[in-house]
Coordinates of C-alpha atoms and ligand atoms in Angstrom, one line a residue:
M166 CA 2.5 17.1 17.6
D167 CA 5.9 18.9 17.5
L168 CA 6.9 19.0 13.9
T169 CA 10.6 19.8 14.5
L170 CA 13.0 16.9 14.4
S171 CA 15.1 16.1 17.5
P172 CA 18.9 16.1 17.1
E173 CA 18.8 12.2 17.0
E174 CA 16.1 12.3 14.3
E175 CA 18.1 14.9 12.3
A176 CA 21.2 12.7 12.6
F177 CA 19.1 9.7 11.4
R178 CA 17.8 11.6 8.4
D179 CA 21.3 12.9 7.4
E180 CA 22.9 9.5 7.6
L181 CA 20.1 8.0 5.5
R182 CA 20.2 10.9 3.0
A183 CA 23.9 10.4 2.5
W184 CA 23.6 6.6 2.2
V185 CA 20.8 6.9 -0.4
A186 CA 22.8 9.6 -2.4
E187 CA 25.7 7.2 -2.5
H188 CA 23.7 4.0 -3.4
H189 CA 20.8 5.2 -5.5
P190 CA 20.6 2.7 -8.3
G191 CA 19.3 5.1 -10.9
R192 CA 16.2 4.7 -13.1
E193 CA 14.1 1.7 -13.1
P194 CA 14.4 -0.5 -16.3
E195 CA 11.4 -0.9 -18.7
G196 CA 9.2 -4.0 -18.5
D197 CA 7.3 -5.5 -15.6
E198 CA 9.7 -8.3 -14.8
A199 CA 12.9 -6.3 -15.1
A200 CA 11.4 -3.5 -13.0
F201 CA 10.3 -5.9 -10.3
Q202 CA 13.7 -7.6 -10.1
F203 CA 15.3 -4.1 -9.9
R204 CA 13.1 -3.2 -6.9
R205 CA 13.9 -6.5 -5.3
D206 CA 17.6 -5.9 -5.6
W207 CA 17.2 -2.4 -4.2
Q208 CA 15.3 -3.7 -1.2
K209 CA 18.0 -6.4 -0.6
Q210 CA 20.6 -3.7 -0.7
L211 CA 18.7 -1.6 1.9
Y212 CA 18.2 -4.6 4.1
D213 CA 21.9 -5.6 4.0
A214 CA 22.8 -2.0 5.0
G215 CA 20.2 -2.1 7.9
W216 CA 17.6 0.2 6.5
A217 CA 14.7 -2.2 5.9
G218 CA 12.0 -2.4 8.5
V219 CA 13.2 0.8 10.3
S220 CA 10.6 0.5 13.1
W221 CA 10.5 -3.3 13.3
P222 CA 12.1 -5.0 16.3
R223 CA 15.8 -5.8 15.9
E224 CA 15.4 -9.5 16.7
Y225 CA 13.4 -9.9 13.5
G226 CA 15.8 -8.1 11.3
G227 CA 14.5 -4.6 11.7
R228 CA 16.3 -1.5 13.0
G229 CA 14.3 -1.1 16.2
A230 CA 13.9 2.7 15.5
T231 CA 10.9 4.9 16.3
L232 CA 7.8 5.5 14.2
V233 CA 9.0 9.0 13.6
E234 CA 12.2 7.6 12.1
Q235 CA 10.1 5.2 10.0
A236 CA 8.2 8.2 8.7
I237 CA 11.4 10.0 8.0
F238 CA 12.6 7.0 6.0
N239 CA 9.4 6.9 3.9
E240 CA 9.7 10.7 3.2
E241 CA 13.4 10.5 2.3
M242 CA 12.9 7.6 -0.1
V243 CA 10.3 9.6 -2.0
R244 CA 12.3 12.8 -1.9
A245 CA 15.3 11.0 -3.3
R246 CA 13.1 9.5 -6.0
A247 CA 14.5 6.1 -4.9
P248 CA 12.9 3.0 -6.5
Q249 CA 9.9 1.5 -4.8
L250 CA 10.6 -1.5 -2.6
A251 CA 9.5 -4.8 -4.1
N252 CA 7.8 -6.3 -1.1
V253 CA 5.4 -3.4 -0.5
L254 CA 2.5 -5.6 0.8
G255 CA 4.7 -7.6 3.1
L256 CA 6.3 -4.4 4.5
A257 CA 3.2 -2.3 4.9
M258 CA 0.7 -4.9 5.9
G259 CA 1.9 -8.5 6.3
G260 CA 4.8 -7.8 8.7
P261 CA 2.9 -5.4 11.0
T262 CA 0.0 -8.0 11.1
V263 CA 2.3 -10.8 12.1
I264 CA 4.0 -8.6 14.7
A265 CA 0.6 -7.6 16.1
H266 CA -1.2 -11.0 16.0
G267 CA 1.4 -13.7 15.2
T268 CA 2.9 -16.3 17.5
E269 CA 6.6 -16.0 18.3
E270 CA 7.3 -18.9 15.9
Q271 CA 5.5 -17.0 13.1
R272 CA 7.5 -13.9 13.8
Q273 CA 10.8 -15.8 13.7
R274 CA 9.8 -17.6 10.5
F275 CA 8.2 -14.9 8.4
L276 CA 9.5 -11.4 9.3
T277 CA 13.1 -11.4 8.2
P278 CA 12.5 -12.8 4.6
I279 CA 9.9 -10.0 4.2
L280 CA 12.6 -7.4 4.9
S281 CA 15.2 -9.0 2.7
A282 CA 12.7 -9.4 -0.2
D283 CA 13.6 -13.1 -0.3
E284 CA 9.9 -13.9 0.1
I285 CA 7.4 -11.6 -1.6
W286 CA 3.8 -11.3 -0.1
C287 CA 0.4 -10.7 -1.6
Q288 CA -3.0 -10.0 -0.1
G289 CA -5.9 -12.4 -0.9
F290 CA -8.9 -10.6 0.5
S291 CA -11.1 -9.5 -2.5
E292 CA -13.3 -12.0 -4.4
P293 CA -15.4 -11.6 -7.5
D294 CA -18.5 -11.0 -5.3
S295 CA -16.8 -9.7 -2.3
G296 CA -14.7 -6.5 -2.4
S297 CA -15.9 -3.8 -0.1
D298 CA -17.9 -6.2 2.0
L299 CA -15.0 -8.3 3.2
A300 CA -17.2 -10.2 5.7
S301 CA -19.0 -11.8 2.8
V302 CA -16.0 -13.8 1.5
K303 CA -17.0 -17.3 0.2
T304 CA -13.6 -19.0 -0.2
R305 CA -14.0 -22.0 2.1
A306 CA -11.4 -23.5 4.4
V307 CA -12.2 -27.1 5.6
R308 CA -10.2 -28.8 8.3
D309 CA -8.3 -31.9 7.3
G310 CA -6.3 -33.3 10.3
D311 CA -3.8 -30.6 11.3
E312 CA -4.2 -28.9 7.9
W313 CA -6.8 -26.9 6.1
L314 CA -8.1 -27.4 2.5
V315 CA -8.9 -24.1 0.9
T316 CA -11.1 -23.8 -2.2
G317 CA -12.4 -20.6 -3.9
Q318 CA -11.5 -17.6 -6.0
K319 CA -9.7 -14.4 -5.2
V320 CA -9.3 -11.4 -7.5
W321 CA -7.2 -8.2 -7.9
T322 CA -4.3 -9.9 -6.1
T323 CA -1.4 -7.5 -6.5
F324 CA 2.0 -9.2 -7.1
A325 CA 0.5 -12.8 -6.7
H326 CA 2.7 -13.7 -9.7
H327 CA 5.8 -12.9 -7.6
A328 CA 4.5 -14.0 -4.2
K329 CA 5.6 -16.8 -1.9
W330 CA 3.0 -16.0 0.8
C331 CA -0.6 -14.8 0.6
M332 CA -2.5 -13.2 3.5
L333 CA -5.7 -15.1 2.9
V334 CA -9.1 -14.5 4.5
A335 CA -11.3 -17.6 4.2
R336 CA -14.6 -18.9 5.7
S337 CA -13.7 -21.6 8.1
D338 CA -17.1 -21.9 9.8
P339 CA -20.0 -21.5 7.5
D340 CA -22.5 -21.8 10.4
A341 CA -21.1 -18.9 12.4
P342 CA -22.3 -15.2 12.0
R343 CA -20.5 -13.8 9.0
H344 CA -17.8 -11.8 10.8
K345 CA -17.1 -14.6 13.2
G346 CA -16.7 -17.5 10.7
L347 CA -13.5 -16.1 9.1
T348 CA -9.9 -17.2 9.6
Y349 CA -6.7 -15.4 8.5
F350 CA -4.2 -17.8 6.9
L351 CA -0.7 -17.4 5.5
M352 CA -0.9 -19.6 2.3
D353 CA 2.1 -20.9 0.5
M354 CA 1.6 -19.8 -3.1
E355 CA 4.1 -22.5 -4.4
Q356 CA 1.6 -25.4 -4.8
D357 CA -0.3 -26.8 -7.8
A358 CA -3.6 -26.1 -6.1
V359 CA -3.0 -22.4 -6.5
Q360 CA -3.4 -21.0 -10.0
V361 CA -2.5 -17.4 -10.8
R362 CA -3.8 -15.7 -13.9
P363 CA -2.7 -12.1 -14.7
L364 CA -5.2 -9.2 -15.3
R365 CA -4.2 -6.3 -17.5
Q366 CA -4.9 -2.8 -16.2
I367 CA -5.8 0.3 -18.1
T368 CA -2.1 1.3 -18.0
G369 CA -1.2 -1.9 -19.9
E370 CA 0.6 -3.3 -16.8
E371 CA -0.1 -6.7 -15.3
E372 CA 0.2 -5.7 -11.7
F373 CA -2.6 -7.8 -10.3
N374 CA -4.2 -11.3 -10.8
E375 CA -7.0 -13.7 -10.3
L376 CA -6.3 -16.6 -7.9
F377 CA -8.0 -20.0 -8.3
L378 CA -7.7 -22.3 -5.3
E379 CA -8.6 -25.9 -5.5
E380 CA -8.0 -27.6 -2.1
A381 CA -4.9 -25.6 -1.4
R382 CA -3.2 -26.9 1.7
I383 CA -2.4 -24.7 4.7
P384 CA -1.1 -26.1 8.0
D385 CA -2.7 -25.1 11.3
E386 CA 0.5 -23.3 12.3
N387 CA -0.1 -20.8 9.5
I388 CA -3.2 -19.4 11.1
V389 CA -2.7 -15.8 12.3
G390 CA -4.6 -14.7 15.4
G391 CA -6.5 -17.9 16.0
E392 CA -9.3 -19.8 14.2
G393 CA -12.4 -17.7 13.7
N394 CA -10.6 -14.4 14.5
G395 CA -9.9 -13.5 10.8
W396 CA -12.1 -10.4 10.8
N397 CA -10.1 -8.7 13.6
V398 CA -6.7 -9.7 12.1
A399 CA -7.8 -8.5 8.6
I400 CA -8.8 -5.1 10.1
T401 CA -5.3 -4.7 11.4
T402 CA -3.9 -5.4 7.9
L403 CA -6.2 -2.8 6.4
M404 CA -5.5 -0.1 9.0
H405 CA -1.8 -0.5 8.3
E406 CA -2.4 -0.4 4.5
R407 CA -4.1 2.9 4.8
A408 CA -2.0 4.6 7.5
T409 CA 1.5 3.4 6.7
L410 CA 1.5 4.4 3.1
A411 CA 0.1 7.9 3.9
F412 CA 3.5 9.3 4.9
G413 CA 5.3 8.5 1.7
L414 CA 2.2 9.5 -0.3
Q415 CA 2.1 13.0 1.0
V416 CA 5.7 13.6 0.0
A417 CA 5.0 12.0 -3.4
A418 CA 2.1 14.5 -3.8
K419 CA 4.4 17.4 -3.0
I420 CA 6.9 16.3 -5.6
A421 CA 4.3 15.7 -8.3
L422 CA 2.8 19.1 -7.5
A423 CA 6.3 20.8 -8.0
E424 CA 6.6 19.0 -11.3
L425 CA 3.1 20.2 -12.3
F426 CA 4.0 23.8 -11.4
A427 CA 7.1 23.5 -13.6
R428 CA 5.0 22.0 -16.5
A429 CA 2.5 24.9 -16.3
R430 CA 5.3 27.4 -16.4
E431 CA 7.0 25.7 -19.4
T432 CA 3.8 25.2 -21.4
P433 CA 3.1 28.1 -23.9
L434 CA -0.4 29.5 -23.8
D435 CA -1.9 32.7 -25.4
G436 CA 1.5 34.4 -25.7
G437 CA 2.5 33.6 -22.1
S438 CA 2.5 30.3 -20.2
A439 CA -0.2 28.0 -18.8
A440 CA 0.8 29.2 -15.3
D441 CA -0.5 32.7 -16.3
D442 CA -4.0 31.4 -16.9
E443 CA -6.3 32.5 -14.1
L444 CA -8.3 29.2 -13.9
I445 CA -5.1 27.1 -14.0
R446 CA -3.5 29.3 -11.3
Q447 CA -6.7 28.8 -9.2
R448 CA -6.5 25.0 -9.5
L449 CA -2.8 24.9 -8.8
A450 CA -3.3 27.0 -5.6
Q451 CA -6.1 24.7 -4.5
L452 CA -4.0 21.6 -5.0
Y453 CA -1.2 23.3 -3.0
I454 CA -3.6 23.9 -0.1
E455 CA -4.8 20.3 -0.3
S456 CA -1.3 19.0 -0.2
E457 CA -0.5 20.9 3.0
V458 CA -3.7 19.5 4.6
L459 CA -2.6 16.1 3.6
R460 CA 0.8 16.6 5.1
L461 CA -0.5 17.8 8.4
N462 CA -3.0 15.0 8.6
A463 CA -0.3 12.5 8.0
Y464 CA 1.5 13.9 11.1
R465 CA -1.8 13.7 13.0
G466 CA -2.1 10.0 12.0
L467 CA 1.4 9.4 13.1
T468 CA 0.7 11.0 16.5
A469 CA -2.3 8.7 17.0
T470 CA -0.2 5.6 16.1
M471 CA 2.5 6.6 18.6
K472 CA -0.2 7.1 21.3
Y473 CA -2.1 3.9 20.7
G474 CA 0.4 1.6 19.1
V475 CA -1.8 0.8 16.1
P476 CA -2.9 3.2 13.3
G477 CA -6.4 4.6 13.9
A478 CA -9.4 5.0 11.6
E479 CA -7.9 8.5 10.7
G480 CA -5.7 6.6 8.1
S481 CA -8.9 6.2 6.1
L482 CA -9.2 10.0 5.8
G483 CA -5.6 10.3 4.5
K484 CA -6.1 7.6 1.9
W485 CA -9.4 9.1 0.7
H486 CA -7.9 12.6 0.6
W487 CA -4.7 11.5 -1.2
S488 CA -6.6 9.6 -3.9
E489 CA -8.8 12.7 -4.7
L490 CA -5.7 15.0 -4.7
N491 CA -3.7 12.7 -7.0
Q492 CA -6.6 12.3 -9.4
A493 CA -7.2 16.1 -9.5
L494 CA -3.4 16.7 -10.0
T495 CA -3.1 14.3 -12.9
E496 CA -6.3 15.7 -14.5
L497 CA -4.9 19.2 -14.3
A498 CA -1.6 18.0 -15.8
L499 CA -3.5 16.7 -18.8
D500 CA -5.5 19.9 -19.1
V501 CA -2.3 21.9 -19.1
A502 CA -0.8 19.7 -21.8
G503 CA -3.8 20.2 -24.0
P504 CA -3.9 17.9 -27.1
R505 CA -0.4 16.6 -26.3
A506 CA -2.0 14.7 -23.3
Q507 CA -3.3 12.1 -25.8
L508 CA 0.2 10.9 -26.6
W509 CA 0.9 7.7 -24.9
D510 CA 4.6 8.6 -24.3
D511 CA 3.7 11.5 -22.0
P512 CA 4.6 10.3 -18.5
W513 CA 1.6 12.3 -17.1
T514 CA -0.7 10.1 -19.3
Y515 CA 0.5 7.1 -17.5
R516 CA 0.1 8.8 -14.1
F517 CA -3.4 9.9 -15.0
L518 CA -4.5 6.4 -16.0
R519 CA -2.9 4.8 -12.9
A520 CA -4.5 7.3 -10.7
R521 CA -8.0 6.0 -11.7
A522 CA -7.3 3.0 -9.4
N523 CA -6.4 5.2 -6.4
S524 CA -10.1 5.7 -5.3
I525 CA -10.7 1.9 -5.5
E526 CA -7.5 0.1 -4.2
G527 CA -7.1 -0.2 -0.5
G528 CA -10.8 0.5 0.1
T529 CA -13.0 2.6 -2.1
T530 CA -13.6 6.3 -1.3
E531 CA -17.3 5.5 -0.5
I532 CA -16.3 2.9 2.1
L533 CA -13.6 5.2 3.6
K534 CA -16.2 8.0 3.9
N535 CA -18.4 5.6 5.8
I536 CA -15.5 4.7 8.1
V537 CA -14.7 8.3 8.7
A538 CA -18.3 9.2 9.4
E539 CA -18.9 6.4 11.8
R540 CA -15.5 5.8 13.5
V541 CA -13.8 9.2 13.4
L542 CA -16.8 11.6 13.6
G543 CA -19.0 9.2 15.6
L544 CA -22.1 9.7 13.4
P545 CA -24.9 7.2 13.6
R546 CA -24.4 4.0 11.6
L547 CA -26.5 3.5 8.5
R548 CA -27.0 -0.3 9.1
Ligands
LIG881 C1 -4.9 -1.4 -8.4 C2 -5.6 -2.3 -7.4 C3 -5.0 -3.2 -6.6 C4 -5.7 -4.1 -5.8 N1 -5.0 -5.0 -5.0 C5 -5.6 -5.9 -4.2 C6 -4.9 -6.9 -3.5 O1 -3.7 -7.0 -3.6 N2 -5.6 -7.7 -2.7 C7 -7.0 -7.6 -2.6 O2 -7.5 -8.4 -1.8 N3 -7.7 -6.7 -3.3 C8 -7.0 -5.8 -4.1 N4 -7.8 -4.8 -4.8 C9 -9.2 -4.9 -4.7 C10 -9.8 -3.7 -3.9 O3 -9.6 -3.9 -2.6 C11 -11.3 -3.8 -4.3 O4 -11.5 -3.4 -5.7 C12 -12.1 -2.8 -3.5 O5 -12.1 -3.2 -2.1 C13 -13.6 -2.6 -4.0 O6 -14.2 -3.9 -4.1 P1 -14.9 -4.3 -5.5 O7 -14.0 -4.0 -6.6 O8 -15.4 -5.7 -5.3 O9 -16.1 -3.3 -5.6 P2 -17.5 -3.4 -4.8 O10 -17.3 -3.7 -3.4 O11 -18.4 -4.3 -5.6 O12 -18.0 -1.9 -4.9 C14 -18.7 -1.4 -6.1 C15 -19.1 0.1 -5.9 O13 -20.1 0.1 -4.8 C16 -19.6 1.0 -3.8 N5 -20.1 0.4 -2.5 C17 -19.9 -0.9 -2.1 N6 -20.4 -1.0 -0.8 C18 -20.8 0.2 -0.4 C19 -21.3 0.8 0.8 N7 -21.6 0.0 1.9 N8 -21.6 2.1 0.9 C20 -21.4 2.9 -0.2 N9 -20.9 2.5 -1.4 C21 -20.6 1.2 -1.5 C22 -18.1 1.0 -3.9 O14 -17.6 2.2 -3.3 C23 -17.9 1.0 -5.4 O15 -18.0 2.3 -6.0 C24 -7.1 -4.0 -5.7 C25 -7.8 -3.1 -6.4 C26 -7.1 -2.2 -7.3 C27 -7.9 -1.2 -8.1

């Protein structure tokens, strides 16, 4: 891949950079609700200015730009320390899945409100006994005329408490082989049959939830990709989850690393600074090397997506690598801080705690290693 930007791409980047500099809304407010509303307003502002869904088709509210420009957008947002977008699951996963597998009616109905953040999306895949092994989901969908009645429990459902739509994988044919009996639904969260209960994370935030479904109604027209084809559609969602985020994450890692270098230089140690310590220098250098590898692999993943239209299994490598890098980075930050790291108000303490989830969310590291072994390296399957 040629890593230099074309004149058009440079012009795109400069226009975006200038726009963000002018419209950056500043720091996020404290508190889950206020912060979420802030991110929602920011996304709406981007949408109104034509910056949401950079690579999505124009007819559905996107900008119709290239994947490289989408990657530039993700990089620039992180570089400018812009707020996150509220509808992250709809943008990174729901929309691309509907574009790939949805009907024309579904694209017309669902895509634009994802971009404008008018309708927030969540992902109802994991269940109490079914996380890594998605094909074992037990939530049942039973046909009732031209509707489905869905009963079961989901867990770890990020942003379910804000969501209008849920990408839901349920078992629609209990007699079919496990991968074949699944259907991918878009479920309206605004019904009494859907109960959302918050779960508190180690950081103190309530980012995800349990979902209890008791004959929740979903019309036939909200099936994506056809009855019984849920496994294939869900794989599209997961591929996008791992690959799309990789680009912003590699820039985020670079920024965090620069902050860590600064912290090491500013932290007094043995008459000098922590940055003079041989072991700390060694760990910093190793993290720098890792961050470069992460960056170059993100470009490699982008090249594969441009060639084949959909992200490849390489996205799993980037997600696995990033989670290890981010965890090592936050661990070193606490080691540099010494006893001060135990103070709750140190921002690195929050980052350290949040990073614990990185090797679980979006597929555990063990599962990603299996995918890389079998699907990227072509090693024999275990099972
Ligand atoms: C912050 C966060 C947000 C999340 N948001 C969502 C969401 O919005 N929607 C959603 O559906 N889910 C979400 N999840 C759930 C996440 O996808 C699951 O936690 C993850 O897939 C693992 O499933 P599990 O927790 O059931 O663990 P399990 O699958 O029970 O795994 C337990 C352990 O066994 C290992 N293991 C399992 N199978 C294998 C195997 N075949 N080979 C080797 N090791 C194996 C795992 O790596 C893990 O260490 C979120 C999780 C987190 C932490």
